[in-house]
Tab-separated table of C-alpha atoms and ligand atoms in Angstrom:
chain	number	residue	atom	x	y	z
A	1	MET	CA	-42.765	-30.066	20.088
A	2	ALA	CA	-40.174	-32.131	19.348
A	3	LEU	CA	-39.150	-32.542	15.487
A	4	TRP	CA	-39.447	-36.124	15.765
A	5	GLY	CA	-41.420	-37.955	17.964
A	6	GLY	CA	-43.372	-40.781	15.523
A	7	ARG	CA	-40.643	-43.654	16.013
A	8	PHE	CA	-40.405	-42.848	19.673
A	9	GLU	CA	-42.697	-44.462	22.349
A	10	GLN	CA	-41.068	-42.941	25.611
A	11	ASP	CA	-40.879	-39.101	26.249
A	12	ALA	CA	-36.912	-37.897	26.663
A	13	ASP	CA	-35.802	-37.932	30.403
A	14	PRO	CA	-35.717	-34.604	31.583
A	15	LEU	CA	-31.919	-34.540	32.518
A	16	PHE	CA	-31.490	-35.725	28.749
A	17	LYS	CA	-33.438	-33.323	27.640
A	18	ARG	CA	-31.594	-30.882	29.797
A	19	PHE	CA	-28.482	-32.216	27.895
A	20	ASN	CA	-29.664	-32.579	24.503
A	21	ASP	CA	-31.327	-29.169	23.773
A	22	SER	CA	-29.473	-26.149	22.633
A	23	LEU	CA	-32.031	-23.547	22.430
A	24	ARG	CA	-30.170	-21.727	25.469
A	25	PHE	CA	-27.075	-20.966	23.178
A	26	ASP	CA	-28.294	-21.186	19.612
A	27	HIS	CA	-31.035	-18.570	20.277
A	28	ARG	CA	-28.386	-16.586	19.064
A	29	LEU	CA	-28.710	-18.262	15.240
A	30	LEU	CA	-32.512	-16.874	15.237
A	31	THR	CA	-32.482	-14.243	12.369
A	32	GLN	CA	-29.828	-16.478	10.576
A	33	ASP	CA	-32.236	-19.424	10.877
A	34	ILE	CA	-35.063	-17.345	9.283
A	35	ARG	CA	-32.989	-15.754	6.670
A	36	GLY	CA	-32.219	-19.151	5.873
A	37	SER	CA	-35.873	-20.881	6.045
A	38	ILE	CA	-36.914	-17.866	3.569
A	39	ALA	CA	-34.382	-18.318	1.163
A	40	TRP	CA	-35.176	-22.197	1.471
A	41	ALA	CA	-38.836	-21.406	0.944
A	42	LYS	CA	-38.592	-19.750	-2.330
A	43	ALA	CA	-35.914	-22.719	-3.351
A	44	LEU	CA	-38.919	-24.918	-2.597
A	45	GLU	CA	-41.343	-22.858	-4.794
A	46	GLY	CA	-38.201	-23.122	-7.676
A	47	ALA	CA	-38.202	-26.990	-7.212
A	48	GLY	CA	-42.033	-27.090	-7.625
A	49	VAL	CA	-42.648	-28.286	-3.990
A	50	LEU	CA	-44.429	-25.177	-2.823
A	51	THR	CA	-46.820	-22.973	-4.691
A	52	SER	CA	-46.163	-19.200	-5.470
A	53	HIS	CA	-48.920	-18.271	-2.944
A	54	ALA	CA	-48.028	-20.964	-0.314
A	55	ARG	CA	-44.303	-19.651	-0.802
A	56	GLN	CA	-45.892	-15.825	0.120
A	57	GLN	CA	-47.718	-17.087	3.027
A	58	VAL	CA	-44.628	-18.826	4.474
A	59	VAL	CA	-42.603	-16.191	4.057
A	60	GLU	CA	-44.730	-13.722	5.832
A	61	ALA	CA	-44.929	-15.732	8.559
A	62	LEU	CA	-41.283	-16.055	8.702
A	63	ALA	CA	-40.692	-12.372	8.711
A	64	ALA	CA	-42.879	-12.118	11.675
A	65	ILE	CA	-41.502	-14.548	13.536
A	66	ALA	CA	-37.994	-12.420	12.906
A	67	LYS	CA	-40.126	-9.292	13.737
A	68	GLN	CA	-41.447	-10.658	17.182
A	69	TRP	CA	-38.617	-12.495	18.636
A	70	GLY	CA	-35.510	-11.248	16.177
A	71	SER	CA	-34.358	-8.302	18.259
A	72	ASP	CA	-34.354	-10.614	21.574
A	73	SER	CA	-33.915	-14.165	20.624
A	74	ALA	CA	-32.922	-14.985	24.494
A	75	ARG	CA	-36.769	-14.276	25.198
A	76	ILE	CA	-37.385	-17.755	22.959
A	77	VAL	CA	-35.568	-19.948	25.429
A	78	GLU	CA	-38.729	-20.209	27.583
A	79	SER	CA	-40.413	-22.160	24.781
A	80	GLY	CA	-38.588	-25.347	25.840
A	81	ALA	CA	-38.158	-25.460	22.318
A	82	GLU	CA	-34.808	-28.241	21.289
A	83	ASP	CA	-33.347	-25.704	19.297
A	84	VAL	CA	-33.755	-22.737	17.156
A	85	HIS	CA	-34.865	-24.870	14.536
A	86	SER	CA	-37.472	-26.390	15.889
A	87	PHE	CA	-38.742	-23.149	17.853
A	88	VAL	CA	-38.852	-21.524	14.128
A	89	GLU	CA	-41.043	-24.508	12.807
A	90	ALA	CA	-43.316	-24.599	15.706
A	91	GLU	CA	-43.800	-21.032	15.507
A	92	LEU	CA	-44.505	-21.294	11.658
A	93	ILE	CA	-47.421	-24.259	12.497
A	94	LYS	CA	-48.580	-21.806	14.979
A	95	ARG	CA	-48.893	-19.115	11.993
A	96	VAL	CA	-49.928	-20.842	9.002
A	97	GLY	CA	-50.792	-24.363	10.129
A	98	ASP	CA	-50.173	-27.588	8.386
A	99	LEU	CA	-48.329	-25.271	5.379
A	100	GLY	CA	-45.493	-24.548	8.277
A	101	LYS	CA	-45.153	-28.338	8.156
A	102	THR	CA	-44.185	-28.158	4.861
A	103	LEU	CA	-40.970	-26.448	4.964
A	104	HIS	CA	-38.546	-28.715	6.261
A	105	THR	CA	-39.052	-30.723	3.212
A	106	GLY	CA	-35.780	-31.631	1.516
A	107	ARG	CA	-33.781	-30.011	4.230
A	108	SER	CA	-32.213	-31.372	7.363
A	109	ARG	CA	-31.428	-29.615	10.831
A	110	ASN	CA	-27.738	-30.914	9.291
A	111	ASP	CA	-27.330	-28.496	6.614
A	112	GLN	CA	-30.024	-26.066	8.176
A	113	VAL	CA	-27.755	-24.951	11.352
A	114	ALA	CA	-24.233	-25.576	9.000
A	115	THR	CA	-25.978	-23.039	7.183
A	116	ASP	CA	-27.205	-20.603	9.831
A	117	LEU	CA	-23.674	-20.830	11.251
A	118	ARG	CA	-22.046	-19.700	8.371
A	119	LEU	CA	-23.881	-16.649	7.920
A	120	TRP	CA	-23.452	-16.226	11.516
A	121	VAL	CA	-19.680	-16.492	11.297
A	122	ARG	CA	-19.849	-14.150	7.872
A	123	ASP	CA	-21.950	-11.432	10.578
A	124	GLU	CA	-19.633	-11.411	12.872
A	125	ILE	CA	-16.145	-11.284	11.068
A	126	ALA	CA	-17.418	-8.389	8.881
A	127	ALA	CA	-17.901	-6.797	12.447
A	128	ARG	CA	-14.441	-7.320	14.024
A	129	ILE	CA	-13.341	-6.515	11.003
A	130	ASN	CA	-15.010	-2.901	11.417
A	131	GLU	CA	-14.041	-3.068	15.172
A	132	LEU	CA	-10.121	-3.502	13.684
A	133	ARG	CA	-10.075	-0.940	11.780
A	134	ALA	CA	-11.396	1.126	14.369
A	135	ALA	CA	-8.335	0.505	17.012
A	136	GLN	CA	-6.440	0.919	13.705
A	137	ALA	CA	-7.574	4.115	13.610
A	138	SER	CA	-7.021	4.740	17.858
A	139	LEU	CA	-3.267	3.760	16.879
A	140	VAL	CA	-2.892	5.721	13.959
A	141	ALA	CA	-4.487	8.896	16.084
A	142	LEU	CA	-1.545	8.079	18.615
A	143	ALA	CA	1.287	7.990	16.294
A	144	GLU	CA	0.150	11.462	15.249
A	145	ARG	CA	0.123	13.150	18.247
A	146	GLU	CA	3.149	10.919	19.515
A	147	THR	CA	5.201	10.944	16.097
A	148	ALA	CA	8.422	11.738	17.376
A	149	THR	CA	8.042	11.105	21.384
A	150	VAL	CA	10.893	9.531	22.285
A	151	LEU	CA	10.577	5.623	23.641
A	152	PRO	CA	13.099	3.392	25.404
A	153	GLY	CA	13.368	0.381	23.014
A	154	TYR	CA	13.298	-3.104	24.973
A	155	THR	CA	14.940	-6.316	23.891
A	156	HIS	CA	14.843	-8.777	26.717
A	157	LEU	CA	12.734	-6.411	28.275
A	158	GLN	CA	16.101	-4.484	29.152
A	159	ARG	CA	16.730	-1.009	26.965
A	160	ALA	CA	18.606	-1.551	24.053
A	161	GLN	CA	17.847	1.172	21.589
A	162	PRO	CA	15.596	4.588	21.397
A	163	THR	CA	12.766	4.710	19.569
A	164	VAL	CA	9.771	6.825	19.133
A	165	TRP	CA	5.899	6.153	20.268
A	166	GLY	CA	4.930	6.808	16.830
A	167	HIS	CA	7.066	3.360	15.719
A	168	TRP	CA	5.606	1.843	18.709
A	169	ALA	CA	1.872	2.594	17.850
A	170	LEU	CA	2.572	1.485	13.833
A	171	ALA	CA	4.276	-2.133	15.136
A	172	TYR	CA	0.611	-3.106	16.917
A	173	PHE	CA	-1.011	-1.303	14.090
A	174	GLU	CA	0.724	-4.088	11.578
A	175	MET	CA	-0.552	-7.067	13.861
A	176	LEU	CA	-3.946	-5.468	13.697
A	177	ASP	CA	-3.680	-5.027	9.848
A	178	ARG	CA	-2.532	-8.886	9.447
A	179	ASP	CA	-5.425	-9.699	11.567
A	180	VAL	CA	-8.191	-8.412	9.256
A	181	SER	CA	-6.438	-10.169	6.480
A	182	ARG	CA	-6.767	-13.204	7.997
A	183	PHE	CA	-10.509	-12.852	9.042
A	184	ALA	CA	-11.584	-11.394	5.899
A	185	ASP	CA	-9.398	-14.739	4.321
A	186	ALA	CA	-11.497	-16.970	6.565
A	187	ALA	CA	-15.160	-14.985	5.687
A	188	GLU	CA	-14.282	-15.888	2.143
A	189	ARG	CA	-14.111	-19.714	2.876
A	190	ALA	CA	-16.712	-20.241	4.883
A	191	ASN	CA	-18.894	-17.811	2.663
A	192	LEU	CA	-20.113	-21.223	0.450
A	193	CYS	CA	-23.941	-22.516	1.205
A	194	PRO	CA	-24.253	-25.959	2.379
A	195	LEU	CA	-28.034	-25.834	2.178
A	196	GLY	CA	-29.160	-28.325	-0.517
A	197	SER	CA	-26.920	-31.036	1.349
A	198	GLY	CA	-29.584	-32.549	2.938
A	199	ALA	CA	-28.834	-35.131	6.048
A	200	LEU	CA	-25.975	-35.903	4.313
A	201	ALA	CA	-26.149	-37.590	0.622
A	202	GLY	CA	-27.772	-34.124	-0.830
A	203	THR	CA	-31.429	-32.934	-1.059
A	204	ALA	CA	-33.898	-35.308	-3.060
A	205	TYR	CA	-35.528	-32.196	-4.701
A	206	PRO	CA	-34.863	-30.526	-7.499
A	207	ILE	CA	-33.056	-27.503	-5.738
A	208	ASP	CA	-31.407	-24.778	-7.809
A	209	ARG	CA	-28.331	-24.988	-5.390
A	210	ALA	CA	-26.597	-22.022	-7.027
A	211	ALA	CA	-29.653	-19.561	-6.593
A	212	LEU	CA	-30.395	-20.208	-3.196
A	213	ALA	CA	-26.418	-19.595	-2.483
A	214	ARG	CA	-26.901	-16.508	-4.496
A	215	ASP	CA	-30.039	-15.526	-2.565
A	216	LEU	CA	-28.325	-15.714	0.879
A	217	GLY	CA	-25.627	-13.868	-0.586
A	218	PHE	CA	-22.512	-16.694	-0.861
A	219	SER	CA	-20.355	-16.507	-3.115
A	220	GLY	CA	-21.219	-20.106	-4.291
A	221	SER	CA	-22.153	-23.638	-2.784
A	222	THR	CA	-20.315	-26.501	-1.162
A	223	THR	CA	-19.523	-29.025	-3.657
A	224	ASN	CA	-19.538	-32.243	-1.885
A	225	SER	CA	-22.872	-32.931	0.560
A	226	LEU	CA	-20.950	-34.982	3.229
A	227	ASP	CA	-18.515	-32.268	3.731
A	228	GLY	CA	-21.718	-29.806	3.563
A	229	VAL	CA	-23.062	-30.814	6.660
A	230	SER	CA	-19.826	-31.698	8.825
A	231	ASP	CA	-17.068	-28.895	7.844
A	232	ARG	CA	-16.521	-26.795	10.594
A	233	ASP	CA	-13.396	-25.624	9.228
A	234	PHE	CA	-14.893	-22.286	8.873
A	235	VAL	CA	-15.360	-21.906	12.555
A	236	VAL	CA	-11.762	-23.170	13.732
A	237	GLU	CA	-10.350	-20.477	11.218
A	238	ALA	CA	-12.345	-17.780	12.762
A	239	LEU	CA	-11.560	-18.731	16.184
A	240	SER	CA	-7.543	-18.943	15.020
A	241	ALA	CA	-7.667	-15.365	13.181
A	242	GLY	CA	-9.886	-14.432	16.545
A	243	VAL	CA	-6.738	-15.969	18.707
A	244	THR	CA	-3.836	-14.275	16.377
A	245	CYS	CA	-5.353	-11.398	17.365
A	246	ALA	CA	-6.528	-11.452	20.747
A	247	LEU	CA	-2.408	-12.458	21.184
A	248	HIS	CA	-1.373	-9.412	19.518
A	249	LEU	CA	-3.763	-7.336	22.089
A	250	SER	CA	-2.363	-8.808	24.953
A	251	ARG	CA	0.973	-7.832	24.221
A	252	LEU	CA	0.077	-4.592	23.435
A	253	ALA	CA	-1.712	-4.744	26.684
A	254	GLU	CA	1.237	-5.970	28.585
A	255	ASP	CA	3.712	-2.871	27.324
A	256	LEU	CA	1.145	-0.655	28.754
A	257	ILE	CA	0.728	-2.095	31.922
A	258	LEU	CA	4.771	-1.690	32.221
A	259	TYR	CA	4.458	1.498	30.754
A	260	ALA	CA	2.024	2.220	33.186
A	261	SER	CA	3.493	1.245	36.171
A	262	GLY	CA	5.305	3.512	39.357
A	263	GLU	CA	8.691	1.958	37.862
A	264	PHE	CA	7.988	3.252	34.184
A	265	ALA	CA	5.761	5.836	34.781
A	266	PHE	CA	5.610	6.134	30.691
A	267	VAL	CA	1.800	6.989	30.453
A	268	GLU	CA	-1.026	7.593	32.491
A	269	LEU	CA	-4.207	5.676	32.175
A	270	SER	CA	-7.360	7.305	32.182
A	271	ASP	CA	-9.842	7.046	35.155
A	272	ARG	CA	-12.355	5.962	32.579
A	273	VAL	CA	-10.557	2.248	32.504
A	274	THR	CA	-8.697	1.824	35.408
A	275	SER	CA	-10.149	0.720	39.072
A	276	GLY	CA	-9.198	1.615	42.342
A	277	SER	CA	-8.629	-0.753	45.040
A	278	SER	CA	-11.422	-1.591	48.298
A	279	LEU	CA	-8.498	-1.112	50.584
A	280	MET	CA	-5.178	0.705	49.454
A	281	PRO	CA	-6.724	4.259	48.338
A	282	GLN	CA	-3.435	4.824	46.700
A	283	LYS	CA	-4.170	2.387	43.328
A	284	LYS	CA	-5.527	3.450	40.273
A	285	ASN	CA	-5.375	-0.192	38.192
A	286	PRO	CA	-5.050	-1.110	34.776
A	287	ASP	CA	-8.541	-3.219	34.832
A	288	ALA	CA	-9.544	-2.574	31.237
A	289	LEU	CA	-5.719	-3.941	29.670
A	290	GLU	CA	-5.408	-6.367	32.265
A	291	LEU	CA	-8.580	-8.080	30.879
A	292	ILE	CA	-7.477	-7.244	27.316
A	293	ARG	CA	-4.271	-9.045	28.057
A	294	GLY	CA	-6.236	-12.499	30.456
A	295	LYS	CA	-9.086	-12.984	27.521
A	296	VAL	CA	-6.567	-14.578	25.481
A	297	GLY	CA	-6.638	-17.688	27.556
A	298	ARG	CA	-10.552	-18.312	26.878
A	299	ILE	CA	-10.070	-17.411	23.233
A	300	LEU	CA	-7.601	-19.929	22.669
A	301	GLY	CA	-9.169	-22.789	24.888
A	302	ALA	CA	-11.956	-22.140	22.524
A	303	HIS	CA	-9.784	-22.911	19.479
A	304	THR	CA	-7.840	-25.591	20.979
A	305	ALA	CA	-12.254	-27.124	22.394
A	306	MET	CA	-13.075	-26.899	18.425
A	307	CYS	CA	-10.397	-28.765	16.822
A	308	VAL	CA	-10.411	-31.230	19.611
A	309	THR	CA	-14.157	-31.895	19.080
A	310	ILE	CA	-13.428	-32.213	15.091
A	311	LYS	CA	-10.505	-34.701	15.661
A	312	GLY	CA	-11.496	-38.348	15.134
A	313	LEU	CA	-15.012	-37.189	14.113
A	314	PRO	CA	-16.573	-39.728	11.608
A	315	LEU	CA	-18.552	-38.860	8.690
A	316	ALA	CA	-21.084	-37.087	8.292
A	317	TYR	CA	-23.080	-34.708	11.275
A	318	ASN	CA	-22.247	-36.105	14.592
A	319	LYS	CA	-23.972	-34.397	17.417
A	320	ASP	CA	-20.617	-33.729	18.750
A	321	LEU	CA	-20.707	-30.973	16.214
A	322	GLN	CA	-23.572	-28.797	18.819
A	323	GLU	CA	-20.639	-28.536	20.866
A	324	ASP	CA	-19.249	-26.034	18.251
A	325	LYS	CA	-21.529	-22.985	19.017
A	326	GLU	CA	-20.540	-21.710	22.582
A	327	PRO	CA	-17.004	-21.252	22.398
A	328	LEU	CA	-17.539	-19.685	19.115
A	329	PHE	CA	-20.144	-17.584	20.303
A	330	ASP	CA	-18.152	-16.790	23.622
A	331	SER	CA	-14.923	-15.983	21.963
A	332	MET	CA	-16.560	-13.407	19.050
A	333	ASP	CA	-18.373	-11.834	22.296
A	334	ASN	CA	-15.028	-10.995	24.477
A	335	LEU	CA	-12.854	-10.173	21.554
A	336	SER	CA	-15.745	-7.899	20.268
A	337	MET	CA	-15.596	-6.164	23.728
A	338	CYS	CA	-11.431	-6.030	23.568
A	339	LEU	CA	-11.543	-4.360	20.555
A	340	GLY	CA	-14.181	-1.894	21.652
A	341	VAL	CA	-11.974	-0.741	25.037
A	342	LEU	CA	-8.605	-0.876	23.682
A	343	PRO	CA	-9.666	2.073	21.613
A	344	VAL	CA	-11.297	3.863	24.738
A	345	VAL	CA	-7.920	3.015	26.676
A	346	LEU	CA	-5.358	4.557	23.618
A	347	ASP	CA	-7.649	7.547	23.241
A	348	GLY	CA	-7.353	8.791	26.891
A	349	MET	CA	-4.259	7.761	27.903
A	350	LYS	CA	-1.376	10.329	28.388
A	351	VAL	CA	1.967	9.923	27.321
A	352	ASN	CA	4.539	11.274	29.866
A	353	ARG	CA	7.483	12.802	27.314
A	354	GLU	CA	9.659	13.622	30.292
A	355	ALA	CA	9.703	10.402	31.807
A	356	CYS	CA	10.073	8.511	28.705
A	357	LEU	CA	12.941	10.495	27.728
A	358	ARG	CA	14.723	10.454	30.761
A	359	ALA	CA	14.727	6.662	30.518
A	360	ALA	CA	15.837	6.296	27.029
A	361	LYS	CA	18.781	8.605	27.913
A	362	GLY	CA	19.967	6.048	30.390
A	363	GLY	CA	20.799	2.561	30.247
A	364	HIS	CA	23.636	3.245	28.178
A	365	SER	CA	21.660	2.728	25.083
A	366	ASN	CA	23.157	4.559	22.579
A	367	ALA	CA	25.943	2.398	22.813
A	368	THR	CA	25.323	1.448	19.453
A	369	ASP	CA	25.855	4.361	18.247
A	370	LEU	CA	29.027	4.502	20.079
A	371	ALA	CA	30.117	1.655	17.798
A	372	ASP	CA	29.150	3.009	14.817
A	373	TYR	CA	31.166	6.086	15.244
A	374	LEU	CA	34.210	3.983	15.729
A	375	VAL	CA	33.391	2.052	12.702
A	376	SER	CA	33.704	5.155	10.681
A	377	LYS	CA	36.769	5.681	12.121
A	378	GLY	CA	37.562	2.682	10.286
A	379	ILE	CA	37.754	0.048	13.372
A	380	PRO	CA	36.161	-3.357	12.329
A	381	PHE	CA	32.612	-3.388	13.616
A	382	ARG	CA	33.703	-6.516	16.081
A	383	GLU	CA	36.113	-4.778	17.663
A	384	ALA	CA	34.439	-1.708	17.924
A	385	HIS	CA	31.824	-3.838	19.743
A	386	GLU	CA	34.540	-4.794	22.043
A	387	ILE	CA	35.817	-1.179	22.606
A	388	THR	CA	32.326	0.276	23.457
A	389	GLY	CA	31.450	-2.586	25.542
A	390	ARG	CA	35.090	-1.176	27.992
A	391	LEU	CA	33.753	1.963	27.631
A	392	VAL	CA	30.207	1.509	28.407
A	393	ARG	CA	31.829	-0.302	31.998
A	394	ILE	CA	33.732	3.046	32.660
A	395	ALA	CA	30.825	4.768	32.394
A	396	ILE	CA	28.578	2.472	34.832
A	397	GLU	CA	31.923	2.674	37.266
A	398	ARG	CA	31.560	6.220	37.050
A	399	GLY	CA	27.608	6.367	37.499
A	400	THR	CA	26.776	8.682	34.301
A	401	ALA	CA	26.024	8.342	30.855
A	402	LEU	CA	27.820	7.253	28.100
A	403	GLU	CA	28.339	11.070	26.486
A	404	ASP	CA	29.576	12.417	30.303
A	405	VAL	CA	32.478	10.396	30.225
A	406	PRO	CA	35.455	13.072	29.447
A	407	LEU	CA	37.059	12.605	26.060
A	408	ALA	CA	40.450	12.026	27.562
A	409	GLU	CA	39.136	9.291	29.382
A	410	LEU	CA	37.616	7.978	26.159
A	411	GLN	CA	40.686	8.209	24.122
A	412	LYS	CA	42.628	6.153	27.015
A	413	VAL	CA	40.983	3.217	25.330
A	414	GLU	CA	40.693	4.237	22.093
A	415	ARG	CA	42.918	7.125	20.518
A	416	ARG	CA	41.125	7.660	17.192
A	417	ILE	CA	37.696	9.156	18.992
A	418	GLY	CA	37.681	12.413	18.745
A	419	GLU	CA	35.513	15.558	19.738
A	420	ASP	CA	32.940	15.087	17.153
A	421	VAL	CA	31.658	11.790	19.506
A	422	PHE	CA	29.532	13.501	21.260
A	423	ALA	CA	27.582	14.412	18.788
A	424	ARG	CA	26.956	10.822	17.680
A	425	LEU	CA	26.210	9.968	20.789
A	426	SER	CA	22.672	12.223	21.290
A	427	ILE	CA	19.075	10.584	21.246
A	428	GLU	CA	17.896	12.444	18.120
A	429	ALA	CA	21.115	11.623	16.350
A	430	GLY	CA	20.893	8.268	16.889
A	431	MET	CA	17.184	7.401	15.513
A	432	ALA	CA	17.628	10.266	12.926
A	433	ARG	CA	20.362	7.582	11.060
A	434	ARG	CA	18.010	4.447	11.824
A	435	ASN	CA	16.521	6.011	8.334
A	436	VAL	CA	16.151	2.884	6.622
A	437	GLU	CA	12.696	1.547	5.538
A	438	GLY	CA	10.726	0.459	8.836
A	439	GLY	CA	13.031	2.448	10.763
A	440	THR	CA	11.991	4.171	13.457
A	441	SER	CA	14.016	7.836	12.423
A	442	PRO	CA	10.998	10.505	12.896
A	443	GLU	CA	11.252	11.176	9.344
A	444	ARG	CA	10.645	7.370	8.111
A	445	VAL	CA	7.688	6.946	11.094
A	446	ALA	CA	6.080	10.403	9.912
A	447	GLU	CA	5.924	9.160	6.658
A	448	ALA	CA	4.797	5.462	8.005
A	449	VAL	CA	1.882	7.545	9.811
A	450	LYS	CA	0.720	9.317	6.690
A	451	GLY	CA	1.130	5.935	4.964
A	452	ALA	CA	-1.085	3.607	7.792
A	453	LYS	CA	-3.934	6.913	7.789
A	454	GLU	CA	-4.446	6.143	3.912
A	455	ARG	CA	-4.431	2.352	4.807
A	456	VAL	CA	-7.638	2.699	7.553
A	457	ARG	CA	-10.037	5.366	5.429
B	501	LIG	N1	-28.745	-28.401	17.892
B	501	LIG	C1	-28.243	-29.079	16.397
B	501	LIG	C2	-26.721	-28.746	16.342
B	501	LIG	O1	-26.603	-27.532	16.827
B	501	LIG	C3	-28.746	-29.054	15.207
B	501	LIG	C4	-28.277	-29.830	14.181
B	501	LIG	C5	-29.345	-30.970	14.678
B	501	LIG	N2	-29.236	-31.835	13.828
B	501	LIG	C6	-29.341	-33.445	14.364
B	501	LIG	N3	-29.414	-34.761	13.292
B	501	LIG	N4	-29.980	-34.005	15.339
B	501	LIG	O2	-25.883	-28.863	15.951
């Protein structure tokens, strides 16, 4: 039964019905829709529209509908209802008869769906924040296991300066921390109740909107009814926070995919998150990480889709807005999976300490330390840079590390170099000197691990 048959003479074209109906995806709003309807029934009682007895009957029936269908909302698709709102109303009428037809008094599906979706976004953001916290905990655990394990640091994917694994893990910890704060921020603005905005101009019944908002756990109600029914900023913001988070996960995944390759061999991924090749028996592919890296495409696409749907949309509600749900649902589902899989990858990953150390020792990544040493001998940095460059060339020609070039050879280029240079060229010495706040010295990283642990507790 459609909610709007009266002024129509002909039935909807079957193709149009399929095109127009949203139940096949908005069934996911079932529990939110029922929560909203229960609150609306109470608000109608407050406005003198429903007697206390009628309200009680309606609320009981709505609770029964939630109980029957709530755990597996996909089953309601077979009902053939237009959308989740029509479905709930039809079910209500089945249970309480004509009384069920009074619930929609003073309400429109426009303020109803805006309310449902805000409730959904609020719940989902809370879940994403929990998942982010769990992923952060795995990063901290990795940082704790490998606090001082040497890892070559790269710029331009060229070995630059040695760092430690603890520092690497906490870099991503920081990114995810900002993701949490972006999600929390988005949730705060989403947490306003549009119900009572009616179709667009505000309900004509004396609804206590503040009490209604409170009842649904919102921090307040939306201020303008036209805005209340047509605003989807909260979807854009949730997707935007999701995109940024997915971008971070994608970068992390790419690092580990590289590090897991035979060429790097810095880590070994667990069998539990890798797959084999149907043809090449030796292969162990980092599928979990590749999917984490790849998912950002559809999530970014969803954000773009939502923005473009809103662009140029006249006030107030338009059916275009029904297009808000699928990209949002899909993004949140996929982000949730990425965040869920990441700890499994991190917890099962083995760091190959020797390979990391070997790589950090190669590539002349202590050249900056040599330049710094020359600075300590009174040579201006720019000159020290030039001299070090020449020494690096000599090392390359000899096929050795800087610290393996004999002192006499070093002194041929710069006589102020002394025996004490070699102590400065060790990886340990170079890292220990990077003892600034936020730096990679093992001492600082150990402190940072402690601090990070506090923050996710
Ligand atoms: N299924 C619709 C949506 O998701 C519900 C609102 C319909 N409102 C309307 N005036 N037809 O946006």
